[in-house]
Short mmCIF file of C-alpha atoms in Angstrom, two decimals:
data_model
loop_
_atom_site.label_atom_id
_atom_site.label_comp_id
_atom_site.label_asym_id
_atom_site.label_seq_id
_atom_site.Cartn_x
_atom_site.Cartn_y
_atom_site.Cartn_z
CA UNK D 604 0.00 0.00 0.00
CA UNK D 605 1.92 3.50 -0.66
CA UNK D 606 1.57 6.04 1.66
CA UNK D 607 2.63 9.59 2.12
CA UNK D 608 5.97 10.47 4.40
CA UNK D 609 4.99 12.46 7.49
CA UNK D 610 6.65 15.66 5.77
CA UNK D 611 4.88 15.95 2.67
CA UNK D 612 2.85 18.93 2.90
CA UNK D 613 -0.56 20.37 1.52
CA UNK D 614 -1.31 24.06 1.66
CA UNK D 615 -4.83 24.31 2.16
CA UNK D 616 -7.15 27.67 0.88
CA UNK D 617 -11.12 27.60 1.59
CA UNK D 618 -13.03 31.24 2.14
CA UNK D 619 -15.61 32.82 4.05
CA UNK D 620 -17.84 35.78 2.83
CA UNK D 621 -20.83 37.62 4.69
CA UNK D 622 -23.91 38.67 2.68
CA UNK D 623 -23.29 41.87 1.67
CA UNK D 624 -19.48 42.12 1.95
CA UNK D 625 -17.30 43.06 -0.84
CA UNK D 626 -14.89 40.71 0.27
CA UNK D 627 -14.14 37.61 0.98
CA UNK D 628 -11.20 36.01 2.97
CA UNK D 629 -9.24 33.42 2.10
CA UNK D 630 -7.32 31.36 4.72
CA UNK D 631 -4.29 29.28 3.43
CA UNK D 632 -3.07 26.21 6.46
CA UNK D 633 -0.29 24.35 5.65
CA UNK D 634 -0.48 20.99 7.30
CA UNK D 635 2.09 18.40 7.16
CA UNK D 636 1.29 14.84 6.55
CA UNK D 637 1.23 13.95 9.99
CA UNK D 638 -1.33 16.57 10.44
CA UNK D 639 0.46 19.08 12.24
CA UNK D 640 -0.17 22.55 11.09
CA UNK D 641 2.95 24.38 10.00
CA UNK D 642 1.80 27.37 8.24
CA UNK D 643 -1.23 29.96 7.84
CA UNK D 644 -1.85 32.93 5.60
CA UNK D 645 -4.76 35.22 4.35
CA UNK D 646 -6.14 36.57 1.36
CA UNK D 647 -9.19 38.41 0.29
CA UNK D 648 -10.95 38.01 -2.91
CA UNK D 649 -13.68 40.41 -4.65
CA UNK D 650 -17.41 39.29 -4.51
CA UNK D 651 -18.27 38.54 -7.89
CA UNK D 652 -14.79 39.28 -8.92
CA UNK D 653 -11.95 37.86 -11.03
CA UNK D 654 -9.16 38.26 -8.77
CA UNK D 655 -9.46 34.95 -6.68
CA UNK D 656 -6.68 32.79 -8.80
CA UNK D 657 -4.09 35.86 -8.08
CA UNK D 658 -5.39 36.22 -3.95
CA UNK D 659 -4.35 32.35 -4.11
CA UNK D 660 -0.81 33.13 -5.84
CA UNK D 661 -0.65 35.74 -2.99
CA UNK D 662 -1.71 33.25 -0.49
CA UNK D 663 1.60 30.97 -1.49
CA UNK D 664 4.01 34.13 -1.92
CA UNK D 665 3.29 35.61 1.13
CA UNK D 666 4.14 31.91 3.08
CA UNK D 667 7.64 32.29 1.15
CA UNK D 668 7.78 28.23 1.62
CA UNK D 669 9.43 25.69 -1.06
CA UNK D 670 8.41 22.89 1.17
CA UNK D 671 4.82 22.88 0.07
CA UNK D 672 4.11 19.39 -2.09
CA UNK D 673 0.34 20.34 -3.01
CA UNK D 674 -2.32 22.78 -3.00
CA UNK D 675 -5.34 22.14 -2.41
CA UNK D 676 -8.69 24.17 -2.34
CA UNK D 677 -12.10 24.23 -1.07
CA UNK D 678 -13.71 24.68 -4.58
CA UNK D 679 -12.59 26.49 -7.53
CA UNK D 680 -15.69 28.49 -7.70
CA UNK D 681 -15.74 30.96 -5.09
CA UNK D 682 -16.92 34.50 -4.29
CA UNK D 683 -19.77 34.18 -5.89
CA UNK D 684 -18.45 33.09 -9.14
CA UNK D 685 -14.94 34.53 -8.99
CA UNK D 686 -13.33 31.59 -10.69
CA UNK D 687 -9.63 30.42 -9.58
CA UNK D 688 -7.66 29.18 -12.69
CA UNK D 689 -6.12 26.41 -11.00
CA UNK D 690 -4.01 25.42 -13.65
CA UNK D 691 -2.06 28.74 -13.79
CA UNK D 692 -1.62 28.62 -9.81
CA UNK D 693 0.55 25.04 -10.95
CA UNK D 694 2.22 26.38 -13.88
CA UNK D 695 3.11 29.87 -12.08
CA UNK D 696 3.97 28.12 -9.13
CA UNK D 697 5.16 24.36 -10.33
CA UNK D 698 2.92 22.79 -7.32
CA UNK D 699 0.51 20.45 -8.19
CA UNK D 700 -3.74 21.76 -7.61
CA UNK D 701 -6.31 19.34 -6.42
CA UNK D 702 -9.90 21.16 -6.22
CA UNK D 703 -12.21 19.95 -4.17
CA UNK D 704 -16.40 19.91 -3.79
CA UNK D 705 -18.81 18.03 -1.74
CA UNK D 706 -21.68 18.10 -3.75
CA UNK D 707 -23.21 16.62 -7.29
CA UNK D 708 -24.33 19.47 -9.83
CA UNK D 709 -25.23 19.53 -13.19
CA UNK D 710 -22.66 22.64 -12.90
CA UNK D 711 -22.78 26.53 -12.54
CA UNK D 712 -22.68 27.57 -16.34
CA UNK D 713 -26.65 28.39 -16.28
CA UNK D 714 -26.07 30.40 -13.00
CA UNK D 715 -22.75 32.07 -14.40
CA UNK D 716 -24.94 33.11 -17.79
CA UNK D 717 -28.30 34.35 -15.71
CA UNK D 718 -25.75 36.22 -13.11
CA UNK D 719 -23.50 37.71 -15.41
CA UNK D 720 -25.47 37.93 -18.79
CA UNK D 721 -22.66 38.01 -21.59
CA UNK D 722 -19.72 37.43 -19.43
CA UNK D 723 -17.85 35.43 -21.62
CA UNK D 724 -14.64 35.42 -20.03
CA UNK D 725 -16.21 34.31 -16.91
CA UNK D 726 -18.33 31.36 -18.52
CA UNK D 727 -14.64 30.30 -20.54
CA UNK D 728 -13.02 30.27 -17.32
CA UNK D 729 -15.76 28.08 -15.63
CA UNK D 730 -15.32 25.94 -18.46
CA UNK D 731 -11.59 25.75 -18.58
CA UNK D 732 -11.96 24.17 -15.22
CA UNK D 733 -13.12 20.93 -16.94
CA UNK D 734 -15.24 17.65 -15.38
CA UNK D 735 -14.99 17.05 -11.46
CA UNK D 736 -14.26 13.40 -11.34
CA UNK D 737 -16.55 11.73 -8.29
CA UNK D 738 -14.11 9.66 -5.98
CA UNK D 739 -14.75 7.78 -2.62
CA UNK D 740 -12.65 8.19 0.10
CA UNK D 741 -11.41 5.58 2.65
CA UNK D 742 -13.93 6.83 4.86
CA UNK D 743 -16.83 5.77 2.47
CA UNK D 744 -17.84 9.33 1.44
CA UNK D 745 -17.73 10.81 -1.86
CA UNK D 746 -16.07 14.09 -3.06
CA UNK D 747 -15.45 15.66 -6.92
CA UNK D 748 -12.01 15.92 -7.96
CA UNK D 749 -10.32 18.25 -10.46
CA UNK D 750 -6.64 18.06 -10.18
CA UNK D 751 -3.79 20.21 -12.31
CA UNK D 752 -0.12 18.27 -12.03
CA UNK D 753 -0.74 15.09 -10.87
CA UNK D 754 -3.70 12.63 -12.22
CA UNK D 755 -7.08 12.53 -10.52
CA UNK D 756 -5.65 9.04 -8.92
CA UNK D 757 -3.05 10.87 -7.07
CA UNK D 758 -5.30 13.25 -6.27
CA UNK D 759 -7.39 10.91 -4.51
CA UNK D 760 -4.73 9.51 -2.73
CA UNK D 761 -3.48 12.82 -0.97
CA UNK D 762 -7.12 13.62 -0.05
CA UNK D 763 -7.44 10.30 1.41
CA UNK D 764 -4.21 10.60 3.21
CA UNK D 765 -5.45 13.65 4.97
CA UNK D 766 -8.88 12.77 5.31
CA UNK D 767 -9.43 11.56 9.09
CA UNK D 768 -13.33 11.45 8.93
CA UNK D 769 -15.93 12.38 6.46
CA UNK D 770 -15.41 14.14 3.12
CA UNK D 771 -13.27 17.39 4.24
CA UNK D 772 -9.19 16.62 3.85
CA UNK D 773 -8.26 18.22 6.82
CA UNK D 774 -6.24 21.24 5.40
CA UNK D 775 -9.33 22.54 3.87
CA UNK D 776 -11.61 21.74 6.86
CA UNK D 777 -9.26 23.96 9.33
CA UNK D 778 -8.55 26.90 6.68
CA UNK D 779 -12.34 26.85 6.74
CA UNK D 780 -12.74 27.35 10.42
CA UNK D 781 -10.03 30.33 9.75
CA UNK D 782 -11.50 31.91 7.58
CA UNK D 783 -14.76 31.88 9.23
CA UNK D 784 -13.28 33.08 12.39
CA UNK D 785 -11.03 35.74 10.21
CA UNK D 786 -14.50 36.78 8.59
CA UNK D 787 -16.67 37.14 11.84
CA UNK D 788 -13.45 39.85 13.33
CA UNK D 789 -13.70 42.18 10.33
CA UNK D 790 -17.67 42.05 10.29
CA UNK D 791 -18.25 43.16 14.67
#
């Protein structure tokens, strides 16, 4: 069975936003293997923006690490519809991207075209993002896959080696709870 040493690490980016806000925060946690955290970071993206793929870059620039083996986020569709082009975060960066969702869709193009009636660029970058591949975990749930740099198998793997219950690899469940906490400061 291959496992992953107890240094390899995943950077892990999930947001919060508030109705209303113009913003949203990102929270990037490093965790190694061995689920110790190592590393956190913020960044904030626009509300119906385009600026989330460069508030990740930021994210990983502003951790100044070279020890980070992936990167993985909570969704590539955030902000309401500010779309991260994962595969320029791995090219820019040379880190392999797993995205990761929770949920079956028939996908967000009808919302992106009602939303943001000809917003082409927006729609092209949703569809850039290409099929989520449905995978279960060792612990029996399911979760949709997307990966940039390494295949959806490997993808798998990683989330399953930092998966310790339920669907949410543990890097994106704890930059979630940052986030959140980051979001509910700014807003009392």
């Amino acid at each position: 069975m291959k496992t992953l040493k107890s240094g390899v690490r995943v950077l892990g980016i999930a947001e919060s936003f508030v109705q209303g806000a113009n913003k949203s925060v990102l929270a990037g946690v490093v965790m190694r293997r061995d689920m110790v955290i190592d590393g956190t970071a913020f960044g904030f993206s626009t509300i119906g923006g385009t600026d989330a793929t460069d508030a990740v870059l930021n994210i990983f620039a502003s951790l100044q690490r070279k020890d980070i083996n992936y990167i993985m986020l909570s969704g590539c569709v955030i902000s309401w519809f500010n779309i991260i082009d994962p595969e320029r975060v791995c090219s820019e960066i040379n880190v392999p991207v797993i995205g990761v969702t929770y949920e079956d869709s028939g996908g967000l193009a009808d919302d992106i075209m009602h939303h943001f009636p000809g917003d082409e660029e927006r729609l092209s970058a949703y569809k850039k993002l290409g099929i989520r591949e449905r995978v279960i975990l060792k612990t029996g749930y399911d979760v949709y896959l997307r990966s940039w740099g390494v295949d959806n198998t490997e993808a798998c793997f990683v989330c399953d080696s930092f998966t310790k219950e339920g669907r949410i690899p543990e890097p994106l469940r704890v930059a979630g709870i940052v986030a959140r906490a980051a979001m509910r400061s700014m807003v009392h």
